[in-house]
XYZ file of C-alpha atoms in Angstrom:
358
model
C 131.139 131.036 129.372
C 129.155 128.238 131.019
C 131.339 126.361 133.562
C 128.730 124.317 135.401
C 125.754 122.479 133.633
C 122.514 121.192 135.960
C 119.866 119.378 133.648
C 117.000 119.347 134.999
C 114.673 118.336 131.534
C 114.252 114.513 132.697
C 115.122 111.621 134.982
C 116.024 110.675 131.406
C 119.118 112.711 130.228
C 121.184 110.851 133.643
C 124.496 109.157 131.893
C 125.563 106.061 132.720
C 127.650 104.954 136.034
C 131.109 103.876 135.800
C 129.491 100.085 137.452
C 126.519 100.482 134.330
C 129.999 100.823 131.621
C 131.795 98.074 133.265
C 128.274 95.543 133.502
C 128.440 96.332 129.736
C 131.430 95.828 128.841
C 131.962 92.437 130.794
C 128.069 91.323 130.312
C 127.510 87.308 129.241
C 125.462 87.224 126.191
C 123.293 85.418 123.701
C 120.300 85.668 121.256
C 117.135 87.423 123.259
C 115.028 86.678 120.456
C 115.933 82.812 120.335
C 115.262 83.377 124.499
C 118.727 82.715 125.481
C 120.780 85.773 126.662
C 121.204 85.064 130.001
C 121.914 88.865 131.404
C 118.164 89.320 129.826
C 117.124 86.723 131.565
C 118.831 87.598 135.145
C 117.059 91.096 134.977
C 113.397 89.726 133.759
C 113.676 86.703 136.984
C 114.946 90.106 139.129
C 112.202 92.545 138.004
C 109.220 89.781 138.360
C 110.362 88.862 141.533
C 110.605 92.986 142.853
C 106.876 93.198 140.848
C 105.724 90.082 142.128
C 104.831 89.017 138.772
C 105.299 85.688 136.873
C 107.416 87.036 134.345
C 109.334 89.785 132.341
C 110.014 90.911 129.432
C 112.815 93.670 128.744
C 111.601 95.772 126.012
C 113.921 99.124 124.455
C 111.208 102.028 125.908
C 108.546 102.279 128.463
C 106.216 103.027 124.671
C 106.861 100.174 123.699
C 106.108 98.115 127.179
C 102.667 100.185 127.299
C 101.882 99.791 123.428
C 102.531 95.816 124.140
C 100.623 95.469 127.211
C 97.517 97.171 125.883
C 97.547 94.990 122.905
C 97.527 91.817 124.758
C 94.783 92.839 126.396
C 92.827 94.299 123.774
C 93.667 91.840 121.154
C 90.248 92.768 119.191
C 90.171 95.759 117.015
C 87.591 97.977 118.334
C 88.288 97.481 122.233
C 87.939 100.200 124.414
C 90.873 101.251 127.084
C 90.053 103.637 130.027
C 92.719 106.051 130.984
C 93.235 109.364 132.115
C 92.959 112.738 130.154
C 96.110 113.194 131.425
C 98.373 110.005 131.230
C 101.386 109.206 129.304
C 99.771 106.741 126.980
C 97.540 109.287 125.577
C 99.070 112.318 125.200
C 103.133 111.223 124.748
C 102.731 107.849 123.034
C 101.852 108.551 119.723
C 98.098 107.460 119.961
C 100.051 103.847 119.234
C 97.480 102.280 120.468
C 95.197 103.660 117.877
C 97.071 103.639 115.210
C 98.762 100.776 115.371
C 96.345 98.588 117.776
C 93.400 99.587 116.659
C 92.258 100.512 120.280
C 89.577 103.261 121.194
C 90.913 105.334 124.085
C 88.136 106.650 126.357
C 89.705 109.288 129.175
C 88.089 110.217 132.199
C 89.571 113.183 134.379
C 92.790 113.198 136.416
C 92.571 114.770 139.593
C 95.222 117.204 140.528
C 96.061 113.968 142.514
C 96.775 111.456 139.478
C 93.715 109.428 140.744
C 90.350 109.241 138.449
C 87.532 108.601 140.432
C 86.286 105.032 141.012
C 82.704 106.159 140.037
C 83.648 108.091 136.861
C 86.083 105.057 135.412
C 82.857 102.724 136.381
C 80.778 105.437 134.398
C 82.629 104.771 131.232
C 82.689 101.082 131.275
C 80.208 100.105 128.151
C 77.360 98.675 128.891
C 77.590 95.074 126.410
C 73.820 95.337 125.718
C 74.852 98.039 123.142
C 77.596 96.152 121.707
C 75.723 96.947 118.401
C 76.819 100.298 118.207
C 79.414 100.715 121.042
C 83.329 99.665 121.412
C 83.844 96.947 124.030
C 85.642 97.800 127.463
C 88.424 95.461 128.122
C 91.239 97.562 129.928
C 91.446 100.177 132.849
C 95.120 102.168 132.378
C 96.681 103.883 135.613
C 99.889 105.875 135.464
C 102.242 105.512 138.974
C 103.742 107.649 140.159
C 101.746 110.345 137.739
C 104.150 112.604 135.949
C 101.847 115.304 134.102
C 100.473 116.102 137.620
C 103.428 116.173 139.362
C 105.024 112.970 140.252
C 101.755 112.030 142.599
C 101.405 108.651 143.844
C 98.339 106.486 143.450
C 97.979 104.629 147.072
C 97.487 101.035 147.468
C 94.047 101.757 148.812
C 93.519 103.773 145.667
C 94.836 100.674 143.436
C 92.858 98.042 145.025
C 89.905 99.639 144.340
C 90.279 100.441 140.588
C 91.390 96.574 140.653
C 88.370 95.395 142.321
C 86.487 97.304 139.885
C 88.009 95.888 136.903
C 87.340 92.405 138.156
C 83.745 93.185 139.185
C 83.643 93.884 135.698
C 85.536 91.468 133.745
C 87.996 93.660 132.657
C 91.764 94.014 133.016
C 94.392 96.636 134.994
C 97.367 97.729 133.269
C 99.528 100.366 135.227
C 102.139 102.499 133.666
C 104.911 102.109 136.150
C 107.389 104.366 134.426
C 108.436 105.540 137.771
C 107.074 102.827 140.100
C 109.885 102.819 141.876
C 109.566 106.841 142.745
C 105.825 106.346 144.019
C 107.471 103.016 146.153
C 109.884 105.041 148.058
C 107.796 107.733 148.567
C 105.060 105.742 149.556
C 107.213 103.692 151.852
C 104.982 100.569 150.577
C 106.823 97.307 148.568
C 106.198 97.383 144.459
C 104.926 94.777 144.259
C 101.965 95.430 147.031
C 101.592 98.402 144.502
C 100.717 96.659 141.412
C 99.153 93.526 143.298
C 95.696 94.202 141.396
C 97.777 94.595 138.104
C 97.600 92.146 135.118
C 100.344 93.948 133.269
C 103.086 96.807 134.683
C 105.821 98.299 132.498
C 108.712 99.492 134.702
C 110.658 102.327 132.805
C 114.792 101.837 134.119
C 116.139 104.545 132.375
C 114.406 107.521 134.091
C 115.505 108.074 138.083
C 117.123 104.636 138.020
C 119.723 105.957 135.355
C 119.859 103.008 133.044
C 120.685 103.797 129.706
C 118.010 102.442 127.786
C 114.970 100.076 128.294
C 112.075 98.685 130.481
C 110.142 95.562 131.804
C 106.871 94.418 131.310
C 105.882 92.039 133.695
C 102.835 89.636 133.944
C 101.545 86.225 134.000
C 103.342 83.803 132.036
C 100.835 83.364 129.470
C 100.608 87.289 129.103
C 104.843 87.207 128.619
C 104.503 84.509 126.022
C 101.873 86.634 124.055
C 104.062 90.390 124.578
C 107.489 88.768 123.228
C 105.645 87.762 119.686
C 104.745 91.321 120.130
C 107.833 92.416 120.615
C 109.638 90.954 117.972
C 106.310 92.280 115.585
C 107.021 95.864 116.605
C 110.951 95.505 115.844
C 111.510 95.280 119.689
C 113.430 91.897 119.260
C 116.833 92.793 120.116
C 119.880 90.340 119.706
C 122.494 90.221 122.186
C 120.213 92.542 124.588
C 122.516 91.620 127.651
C 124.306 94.383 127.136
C 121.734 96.906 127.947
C 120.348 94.218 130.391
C 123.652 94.398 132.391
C 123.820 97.783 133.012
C 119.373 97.883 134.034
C 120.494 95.036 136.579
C 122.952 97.628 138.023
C 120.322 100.617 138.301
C 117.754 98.554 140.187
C 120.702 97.000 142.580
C 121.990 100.379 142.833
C 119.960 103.078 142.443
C 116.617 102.715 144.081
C 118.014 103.379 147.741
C 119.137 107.483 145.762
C 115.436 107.593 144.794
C 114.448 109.410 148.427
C 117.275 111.806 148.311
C 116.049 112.775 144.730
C 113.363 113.415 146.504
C 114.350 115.297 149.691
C 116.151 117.776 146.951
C 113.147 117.955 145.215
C 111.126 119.133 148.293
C 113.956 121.805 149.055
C 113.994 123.233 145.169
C 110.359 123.663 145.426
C 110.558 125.107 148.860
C 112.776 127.774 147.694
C 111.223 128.798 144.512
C 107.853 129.047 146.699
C 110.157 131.862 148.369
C 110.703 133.963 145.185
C 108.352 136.603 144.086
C 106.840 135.989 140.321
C 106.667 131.798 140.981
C 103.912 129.834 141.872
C 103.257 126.412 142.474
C 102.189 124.011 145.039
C 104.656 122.888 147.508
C 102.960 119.819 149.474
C 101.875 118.360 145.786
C 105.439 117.635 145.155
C 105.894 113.861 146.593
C 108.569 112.548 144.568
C 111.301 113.912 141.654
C 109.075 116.365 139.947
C 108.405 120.105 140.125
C 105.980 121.739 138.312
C 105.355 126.029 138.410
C 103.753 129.105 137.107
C 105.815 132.324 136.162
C 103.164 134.202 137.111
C 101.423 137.259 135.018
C 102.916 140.681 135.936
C 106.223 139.494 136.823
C 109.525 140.277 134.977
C 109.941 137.522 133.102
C 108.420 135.204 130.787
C 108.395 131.536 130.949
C 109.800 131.396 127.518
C 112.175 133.715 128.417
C 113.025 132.362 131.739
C 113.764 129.059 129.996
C 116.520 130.802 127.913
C 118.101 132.698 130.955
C 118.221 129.732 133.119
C 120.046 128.312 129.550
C 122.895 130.409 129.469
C 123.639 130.021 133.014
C 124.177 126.021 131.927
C 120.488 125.150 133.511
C 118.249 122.789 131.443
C 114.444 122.967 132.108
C 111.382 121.821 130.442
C 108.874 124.415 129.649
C 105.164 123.024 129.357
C 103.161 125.898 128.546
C 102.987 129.274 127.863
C 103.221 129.891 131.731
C 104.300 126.485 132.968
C 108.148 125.079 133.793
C 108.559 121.644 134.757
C 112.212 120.653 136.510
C 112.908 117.123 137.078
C 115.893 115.617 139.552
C 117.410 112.561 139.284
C 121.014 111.076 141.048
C 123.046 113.325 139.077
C 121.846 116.441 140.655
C 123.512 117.513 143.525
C 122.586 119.695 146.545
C 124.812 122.721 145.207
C 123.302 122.229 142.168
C 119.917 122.762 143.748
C 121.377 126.077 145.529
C 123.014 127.006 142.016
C 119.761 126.771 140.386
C 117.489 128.616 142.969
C 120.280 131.646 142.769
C 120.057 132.081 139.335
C 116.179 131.950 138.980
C 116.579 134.724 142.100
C 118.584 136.432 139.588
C 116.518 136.354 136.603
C 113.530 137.184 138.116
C 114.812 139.868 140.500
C 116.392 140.925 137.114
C 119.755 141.477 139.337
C 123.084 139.362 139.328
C 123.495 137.506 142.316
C 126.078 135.995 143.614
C 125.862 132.515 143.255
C 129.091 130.614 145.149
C 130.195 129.010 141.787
């Protein structure tokens, strides 16, 4: 029987702190979509501020925020969006922006790094003498820190350059700041120096933050104005939101300063599966909450099957491939829960019980 369960899917599964329940339950409310609940409005002021941004706009998922902020941007069917091959928008957002937006994506390559290169993004801007025949260019997409390679984060040198381009170009910079605060910390540089090239950021607080549900966008005022008619368009338009607002205020007050111990455990877990035979991955690419690695071929296990063992020992991964296991912390994973997890995967791929300390 499973007595101890360590889920490490997502920064998303984390529950809610006893302070989150208690914001909840106590939290002053109002109509959002009249623009009067005033917990919705202390977290927007408090997230625009940390962003330095204008304005927010609290929105129920980081889809939603990006889906928004593209279409404010791209407000003509047929515009173009850069992004990366790799980002969140395209591959785990529905092609929203698509189908609902009627927005062309055009991807260039993400480094192992998260980063595109400047001369690559610059290569697929279109060229408006062939506006006959072409989609028009009007938004560059970056994803910080860069989950489907590993949690990197894009430096501020590395920002201000993709933001010069877009202006040399007339174009604007939306970043996908799911975990913004992650690539901060790690970083050691201020969000909002991060995202000072940005037009538009959406700010995920329910992954390592541990809010329950819901994100910011955050912008100029005119570009707020435009996303909450959005909003309310996409079914976004929420009532007495305060109540999920309460409990986001909470996570940013109380949460970011666990975001570098998420990632000091992190940086152990993937030290120590570096030590067992039949894993591979890359230790110095892990920089914040993310682990990705290989079961490699000829050992005694497969992925698949590693996934289920790890399962009945009350461990809950994420496998991304055939080959590939992703483990994410967050504040509800503990150091022994760290050690628990590295002795069982000793186990299953030594194919011998261990014993574990639990």
């Amino acid at each position: 029987m499973v007595t101890k369960m360590v889920d490490l899917r997502s920064d998303t599964v984390t529950k809610p702190t006893e302070a989150m329940r208690a914001a909840m339950a106590n939290a002053e409310v109002d109509d959002d979509v009249l623009g009067y609940d005033p917990s919705a409005l202390r977290l927007e002021t408090e997230m625009a501020k940390i962003t330095g941004k204008e304005a927010g706009l609290f929105v129920p998922s980081g889809t939603m925020g990006n889906l928004i902020s593209v279409l404010v941007h791209c407000n003509i069917r047929g515009s173009e969006v850069i992004l990366g091959n790799n980002s969140h928008i395209h591959i785990y957002e529905n092609g929203g922006i698509s189908t609902i937006g009627g927005v062309h994506p055009r991807t260039v390559k993400n480094n192992e790094d998260g980063t595109m290169d400047i001369d690559l993004i610059e290569a697929a801007i279109r060229d408006p003498r062939g506006e006959i025949v072409y989609p028009t260019t009007r938004l560059i997409c970056l994803e910080n820190s860069q989950a489907n390679c590993g949690g990197r984060c894009l430096s501020v040198e590395y920002t201000d350059k993709v933001g010069e381009l877009a202006k040399k170009h007339g174009l604007k910079l939306h970043i996908d700041g799911a975990r913004i605060f992650n690539a901060s910390v790690a970083l050691g540089v201020p969000v909002s120096r991060l995202v000072q090239d940005a037009d538009s950021v959406s700010v995920c607080l329910s992954k390592g933050l541990g809010a329950p549900v819901g994100s910011v966008i955050v912008g100029s005022k005119s570009f707020i104005a435009k996303a909450r008619i959005l909003r309310k368009t996409l079914g976004g338009g929420m009532r007495q939101v305060g109540i999920l607002c309460a409990a986001a205020l909470v996570a940013v007050q109380e949460n970011v300063s666990k975001l570098e111990d998420d990632h000091k455990k992190a940086k152990i877990l993937a030290e120590g599966l570096n030590q067992i035979k039949g894993l591979r991955l890359n230790v110095a690419a892990v920089e914040t909450n993310i682990i990705y690695f290989d079961v490699v071929e000829g050992a005694k296990i497969t992925a698949e099957t590693l996934c289920k063992n790890l399962e009945q020992h009350g461990i809950l991964v994420m496998q991304e491939s055939p080959i590939s296991i992703r483990l994410v912390l967050h504040h509800q994973i503990s150091a022994s829960d760290v050690q628990y997890t590295l002795s069982c995967l000793k186990q299953a791929l030594a194919g011998v019980r261990e014993d574990t300390g639990i």
